[in-house]
Amino acid sequence: MGLFLQTALVLNKNEAGIKAALERIEKDASLDVVASECKFQSRQKGTAVLLNENCMGYEELAETLSDELVRPVLLLYIYDEDFWGYYFYENGKSLDCFQTVPDYFSDGSEEEALAAVGNSGLIAKYFGIEESEIEKYLAARTEEQLEFSEGKAYEDDEFEQDDCWQMADFMRKLGFPYEFS
């Protein structure tokens, strides 16, 4: 079994407020959130939260957390070490989503692929950066393309485009370097 990881970036919110929201969400057994097992990092733009192991929900968790916090929440995830993606919500409303391999669970219908293409302009606006700093990360690939390295999206990246840890490079560009122990 590979790595399943979820990290939430919460804009303009401190750790205490997020912990309280996670404790309220913890009562919903379907998401398996354990607030005391989450790790937090304060940043200039907000707080990054490494959610506990076995936490589930992805999109539902992003929606619930953004609704509880009344804040924008970008929930990034690594799925089985095969790909990464995100769900972006504000006040419980979906703003955007992205998945590096949109056909991973299906036959790769065009409708599903278009739904997970990501909007680099929207993300850049919310995180106060230039779109050109992140647009190359939002490149979808087929499951077959995962086997071939495509190099790095940007010169200063640590990870190749076919590596699920490219998510960490994306986070760093947003102002939330992945530095959890």
mmCIF file of N, CA, C and O in Angstrom, residues 1-57:
data_model
loop_
_atom_site.group_PDB
_atom_site.id
_atom_site.type_symbol
_atom_site.label_atom_id
_atom_site.label_comp_id
_atom_site.label_asym_id
_atom_site.label_seq_id
_atom_site.Cartn_x
_atom_site.Cartn_y
_atom_site.Cartn_z
ATOM 1 N N MET A 1 0.846 -1.181 0.000
ATOM 2 C CA MET A 1 0.000 0.000 0.000
ATOM 3 C C MET A 1 0.882 1.231 0.000
ATOM 4 O O MET A 1 1.849 1.328 0.741
ATOM 5 N N GLY A 2 0.555 2.197 -0.816
ATOM 6 C CA GLY A 2 1.337 3.421 -0.945
ATOM 7 C C GLY A 2 0.930 4.481 0.055
ATOM 8 O O GLY A 2 0.190 4.241 1.009
ATOM 9 N N LEU A 3 1.391 5.665 -0.208
ATOM 10 C CA LEU A 3 1.157 6.803 0.663
ATOM 11 C C LEU A 3 -0.166 7.492 0.323
ATOM 12 O O LEU A 3 -0.448 7.783 -0.834
ATOM 13 N N PHE A 4 -0.961 7.727 1.354
ATOM 14 C CA PHE A 4 -2.170 8.533 1.242
ATOM 15 C C PHE A 4 -1.976 9.696 2.200
ATOM 16 O O PHE A 4 -1.806 9.491 3.398
ATOM 17 N N LEU A 5 -1.980 10.921 1.693
ATOM 18 C CA LEU A 5 -1.650 12.086 2.503
ATOM 19 C C LEU A 5 -2.582 13.225 2.152
ATOM 20 O O LEU A 5 -2.915 13.412 0.976
ATOM 21 N N GLN A 6 -3.006 13.983 3.152
ATOM 22 C CA GLN A 6 -3.841 15.159 2.929
ATOM 23 C C GLN A 6 -3.287 16.330 3.731
ATOM 24 O O GLN A 6 -2.989 16.193 4.909
ATOM 25 N N THR A 7 -3.166 17.453 3.070
ATOM 26 C CA THR A 7 -2.698 18.679 3.691
ATOM 27 C C THR A 7 -3.658 19.795 3.318
ATOM 28 O O THR A 7 -3.987 19.972 2.151
ATOM 29 N N ALA A 8 -4.092 20.535 4.313
ATOM 30 C CA ALA A 8 -4.991 21.664 4.073
ATOM 31 C C ALA A 8 -4.231 22.967 4.252
ATOM 32 O O ALA A 8 -3.506 23.132 5.236
ATOM 33 N N LEU A 9 -4.391 23.867 3.321
ATOM 34 C CA LEU A 9 -3.860 25.225 3.429
ATOM 35 C C LEU A 9 -5.049 26.134 3.695
ATOM 36 O O LEU A 9 -5.965 26.221 2.879
ATOM 37 N N VAL A 10 -5.024 26.781 4.850
ATOM 38 C CA VAL A 10 -6.141 27.633 5.257
ATOM 39 C C VAL A 10 -5.647 29.071 5.263
ATOM 40 O O VAL A 10 -4.773 29.437 6.045
ATOM 41 N N LEU A 11 -6.193 29.868 4.379
ATOM 42 C CA LEU A 11 -5.786 31.266 4.265
ATOM 43 C C LEU A 11 -6.343 32.092 5.421
ATOM 44 O O LEU A 11 -7.503 31.932 5.820
ATOM 45 N N ASN A 12 -5.488 32.965 5.948
ATOM 46 C CA ASN A 12 -5.892 33.951 6.955
ATOM 47 C C ASN A 12 -6.590 33.357 8.179
ATOM 48 O O ASN A 12 -7.581 33.891 8.665
ATOM 49 N N LYS A 13 -6.061 32.247 8.683
ATOM 50 C CA LYS A 13 -6.633 31.640 9.883
ATOM 51 C C LYS A 13 -5.503 31.070 10.724
ATOM 52 O O LYS A 13 -4.571 30.479 10.213
ATOM 53 N N ASN A 14 -5.621 31.232 12.033
ATOM 54 C CA ASN A 14 -4.576 30.739 12.929
ATOM 55 C C ASN A 14 -4.845 29.300 13.361
ATOM 56 O O ASN A 14 -5.933 28.769 13.182
ATOM 57 N N GLU A 15 -3.813 28.717 13.959
ATOM 58 C CA GLU A 15 -3.856 27.317 14.370
ATOM 59 C C GLU A 15 -4.989 27.015 15.343
ATOM 60 O O GLU A 15 -5.682 26.008 15.207
ATOM 61 N N ALA A 16 -5.194 27.869 16.324
ATOM 62 C CA ALA A 16 -6.216 27.621 17.343
ATOM 63 C C ALA A 16 -7.612 27.494 16.720
ATOM 64 O O ALA A 16 -8.381 26.602 17.076
ATOM 65 N N GLY A 17 -7.932 28.390 15.802
ATOM 66 C CA GLY A 17 -9.239 28.337 15.145
ATOM 67 C C GLY A 17 -9.418 27.091 14.299
ATOM 68 O O GLY A 17 -10.508 26.509 14.246
ATOM 69 N N ILE A 18 -8.350 26.657 13.660
ATOM 70 C CA ILE A 18 -8.425 25.453 12.827
ATOM 71 C C ILE A 18 -8.556 24.212 13.708
ATOM 72 O O ILE A 18 -9.348 23.313 13.406
ATOM 73 N N LYS A 19 -7.798 24.162 14.809
ATOM 74 C CA LYS A 19 -7.906 23.019 15.733
ATOM 75 C C LYS A 19 -9.332 22.881 16.254
ATOM 76 O O LYS A 19 -9.884 21.784 16.313
ATOM 77 N N ALA A 20 -9.937 23.987 16.616
ATOM 78 C CA ALA A 20 -11.311 23.952 17.124
ATOM 79 C C ALA A 20 -12.271 23.422 16.051
ATOM 80 O O ALA A 20 -13.154 22.608 16.347
ATOM 81 N N ALA A 21 -12.095 23.856 14.823
ATOM 82 C CA ALA A 21 -12.942 23.373 13.728
ATOM 83 C C ALA A 21 -12.724 21.881 13.490
ATOM 84 O O ALA A 21 -13.683 21.132 13.291
ATOM 85 N N LEU A 22 -11.469 21.442 13.535
ATOM 86 C CA LEU A 22 -11.180 20.017 13.340
ATOM 87 C C LEU A 22 -11.779 19.178 14.466
ATOM 88 O O LEU A 22 -12.247 18.059 14.230
ATOM 89 N N GLU A 23 -11.789 19.702 15.672
ATOM 90 C CA GLU A 23 -12.412 18.988 16.795
ATOM 91 C C GLU A 23 -13.915 18.838 16.579
ATOM 92 O O GLU A 23 -14.497 17.800 16.894
ATOM 93 N N ARG A 24 -14.552 19.862 16.015
ATOM 94 C CA ARG A 24 -15.984 19.757 15.711
ATOM 95 C C ARG A 24 -16.213 18.743 14.585
ATOM 96 O O ARG A 24 -17.140 17.938 14.636
ATOM 97 N N ILE A 25 -15.344 18.778 13.569
ATOM 98 C CA ILE A 25 -15.463 17.861 12.435
ATOM 99 C C ILE A 25 -15.181 16.424 12.869
ATOM 100 O O ILE A 25 -15.743 15.476 12.327
ATOM 101 N N GLU A 26 -14.343 16.267 13.865
ATOM 102 C CA GLU A 26 -13.966 14.939 14.364
ATOM 103 C C GLU A 26 -15.182 14.111 14.763
ATOM 104 O O GLU A 26 -15.157 12.883 14.686
ATOM 105 N N LYS A 27 -16.249 14.762 15.135
ATOM 106 C CA LYS A 27 -17.466 14.056 15.547
ATOM 107 C C LYS A 27 -18.130 13.329 14.381
ATOM 108 O O LYS A 27 -18.931 12.433 14.580
ATOM 109 N N ASP A 28 -17.787 13.720 13.150
ATOM 110 C CA ASP A 28 -18.308 13.044 11.956
ATOM 111 C C ASP A 28 -17.390 11.862 11.649
ATOM 112 O O ASP A 28 -16.330 12.021 11.071
ATOM 113 N N ALA A 29 -17.807 10.693 12.042
ATOM 114 C CA ALA A 29 -16.967 9.498 11.925
ATOM 115 C C ALA A 29 -16.595 9.159 10.481
ATOM 116 O O ALA A 29 -15.588 8.505 10.244
ATOM 117 N N SER A 30 -17.370 9.600 9.518
ATOM 118 C CA SER A 30 -17.084 9.235 8.123
ATOM 119 C C SER A 30 -15.787 9.861 7.603
ATOM 120 O O SER A 30 -15.205 9.359 6.648
ATOM 121 N N LEU A 31 -15.325 10.946 8.209
ATOM 122 C CA LEU A 31 -14.102 11.610 7.748
ATOM 123 C C LEU A 31 -12.855 11.130 8.490
ATOM 124 O O LEU A 31 -11.739 11.367 8.042
ATOM 125 N N ASP A 32 -13.021 10.489 9.606
ATOM 126 C CA ASP A 32 -11.903 9.947 10.400
ATOM 127 C C ASP A 32 -10.858 10.990 10.766
ATOM 128 O O ASP A 32 -9.668 10.691 10.828
ATOM 129 N N VAL A 33 -11.288 12.212 11.026
ATOM 130 C CA VAL A 33 -10.373 13.261 11.462
ATOM 131 C C VAL A 33 -10.090 13.070 12.950
ATOM 132 O O VAL A 33 -11.010 12.865 13.739
ATOM 133 N N VAL A 34 -8.818 13.137 13.316
ATOM 134 C CA VAL A 34 -8.410 13.104 14.720
ATOM 135 C C VAL A 34 -7.567 14.363 14.933
ATOM 136 O O VAL A 34 -6.385 14.407 14.599
ATOM 137 N N ALA A 35 -8.208 15.390 15.456
ATOM 138 C CA ALA A 35 -7.568 16.708 15.569
ATOM 139 C C ALA A 35 -6.241 16.656 16.320
ATOM 140 O O ALA A 35 -5.280 17.323 15.930
ATOM 141 N N SER A 36 -6.163 15.858 17.358
ATOM 142 C CA SER A 36 -4.936 15.796 18.162
ATOM 143 C C SER A 36 -3.768 15.150 17.417
ATOM 144 O O SER A 36 -2.620 15.289 17.826
ATOM 145 N N GLU A 37 -4.050 14.464 16.313
ATOM 146 C CA GLU A 37 -2.994 13.829 15.526
ATOM 147 C C GLU A 37 -2.581 14.655 14.312
ATOM 148 O O GLU A 37 -1.681 14.263 13.568
ATOM 149 N N CYS A 38 -3.209 15.783 14.104
ATOM 150 C CA CYS A 38 -2.858 16.663 12.980
ATOM 151 C C CYS A 38 -1.652 17.519 13.365
ATOM 152 O O CYS A 38 -1.428 17.804 14.539
ATOM 153 N N LYS A 39 -0.879 17.921 12.361
ATOM 154 C CA LYS A 39 0.286 18.782 12.584
ATOM 155 C C LYS A 39 0.039 20.119 11.900
ATOM 156 O O LYS A 39 -0.533 20.173 10.814
ATOM 157 N N PHE A 40 0.514 21.183 12.531
ATOM 158 C CA PHE A 40 0.225 22.530 12.066
ATOM 159 C C PHE A 40 1.512 23.305 11.819
ATOM 160 O O PHE A 40 2.487 23.147 12.554
ATOM 161 N N GLN A 41 1.481 24.181 10.819
ATOM 162 C CA GLN A 41 2.567 25.112 10.558
ATOM 163 C C GLN A 41 1.973 26.467 10.200
ATOM 164 O O GLN A 41 1.215 26.576 9.233
ATOM 165 N N SER A 42 2.310 27.465 10.990
ATOM 166 C CA SER A 42 1.851 28.819 10.705
ATOM 167 C C SER A 42 2.743 29.435 9.640
ATOM 168 O O SER A 42 3.962 29.296 9.672
ATOM 169 N N ARG A 43 2.119 30.111 8.727
ATOM 170 C CA ARG A 43 2.810 30.812 7.649
ATOM 171 C C ARG A 43 2.250 32.228 7.559
ATOM 172 O O ARG A 43 1.207 32.534 8.122
ATOM 173 N N GLN A 44 2.904 33.068 6.805
ATOM 174 C CA GLN A 44 2.473 34.454 6.661
ATOM 175 C C GLN A 44 1.042 34.546 6.120
ATOM 176 O O GLN A 44 0.267 35.389 6.549
ATOM 177 N N LYS A 45 0.684 33.670 5.198
ATOM 178 C CA LYS A 45 -0.620 33.744 4.558
ATOM 179 C C LYS A 45 -1.712 32.953 5.281
ATOM 180 O O LYS A 45 -2.871 33.019 4.907
ATOM 181 N N GLY A 46 -1.320 32.169 6.283
ATOM 182 C CA GLY A 46 -2.300 31.351 6.982
ATOM 183 C C GLY A 46 -1.629 30.175 7.658
ATOM 184 O O GLY A 46 -0.499 30.280 8.119
ATOM 185 N N THR A 47 -2.317 29.044 7.669
ATOM 186 C CA THR A 47 -1.821 27.860 8.366
ATOM 187 C C THR A 47 -1.928 26.638 7.464
ATOM 188 O O THR A 47 -2.945 26.440 6.795
ATOM 189 N N ALA A 48 -0.874 25.820 7.491
ATOM 190 C CA ALA A 48 -0.881 24.525 6.802
ATOM 191 C C ALA A 48 -1.157 23.449 7.844
ATOM 192 O O ALA A 48 -0.637 23.506 8.954
ATOM 193 N N VAL A 49 -1.979 22.484 7.470
ATOM 194 C CA VAL A 49 -2.339 21.397 8.371
ATOM 195 C C VAL A 49 -2.073 20.075 7.676
ATOM 196 O O VAL A 49 -2.649 19.803 6.616
ATOM 197 N N LEU A 50 -1.199 19.272 8.265
ATOM 198 C CA LEU A 50 -1.009 17.905 7.807
ATOM 199 C C LEU A 50 -2.030 17.074 8.563
ATOM 200 O O LEU A 50 -1.948 16.936 9.786
ATOM 201 N N LEU A 51 -3.010 16.572 7.853
ATOM 202 C CA LEU A 51 -4.091 15.839 8.500
ATOM 203 C C LEU A 51 -3.622 14.451 8.914
ATOM 204 O O LEU A 51 -2.701 13.896 8.320
ATOM 205 N N ASN A 52 -4.260 13.931 9.936
ATOM 206 C CA ASN A 52 -3.850 12.649 10.492
ATOM 207 C C ASN A 52 -3.924 11.513 9.475
ATOM 208 O O ASN A 52 -4.687 11.562 8.513
ATOM 209 N N GLU A 53 -3.103 10.496 9.729
ATOM 210 C CA GLU A 53 -3.118 9.296 8.907
ATOM 211 C C GLU A 53 -4.505 8.678 8.984
ATOM 212 O O GLU A 53 -5.176 8.756 10.010
ATOM 213 N N ASN A 54 -4.940 8.084 7.913
ATOM 214 C CA ASN A 54 -6.253 7.435 7.793
ATOM 215 C C ASN A 54 -7.419 8.408 7.727
ATOM 216 O O ASN A 54 -8.565 7.993 7.707
ATOM 217 N N CYS A 55 -7.140 9.699 7.704
ATOM 218 C CA CYS A 55 -8.184 10.689 7.514
ATOM 219 C C CYS A 55 -8.747 10.490 6.102
ATOM 220 O O CYS A 55 -8.001 10.250 5.155
ATOM 221 N N MET A 56 -10.037 10.561 5.960
ATOM 222 C CA MET A 56 -10.665 10.343 4.664
ATOM 223 C C MET A 56 -11.503 11.561 4.292
ATOM 224 O O MET A 56 -11.732 12.434 5.098
ATOM 225 N N GLY A 57 -11.959 11.586 3.088
ATOM 226 C CA GLY A 57 -12.911 12.601 2.719
ATOM 227 C C GLY A 57 -12.534 13.446 1.531
ATOM 228 O O GLY A 57 -13.387 13.827 0.756
#
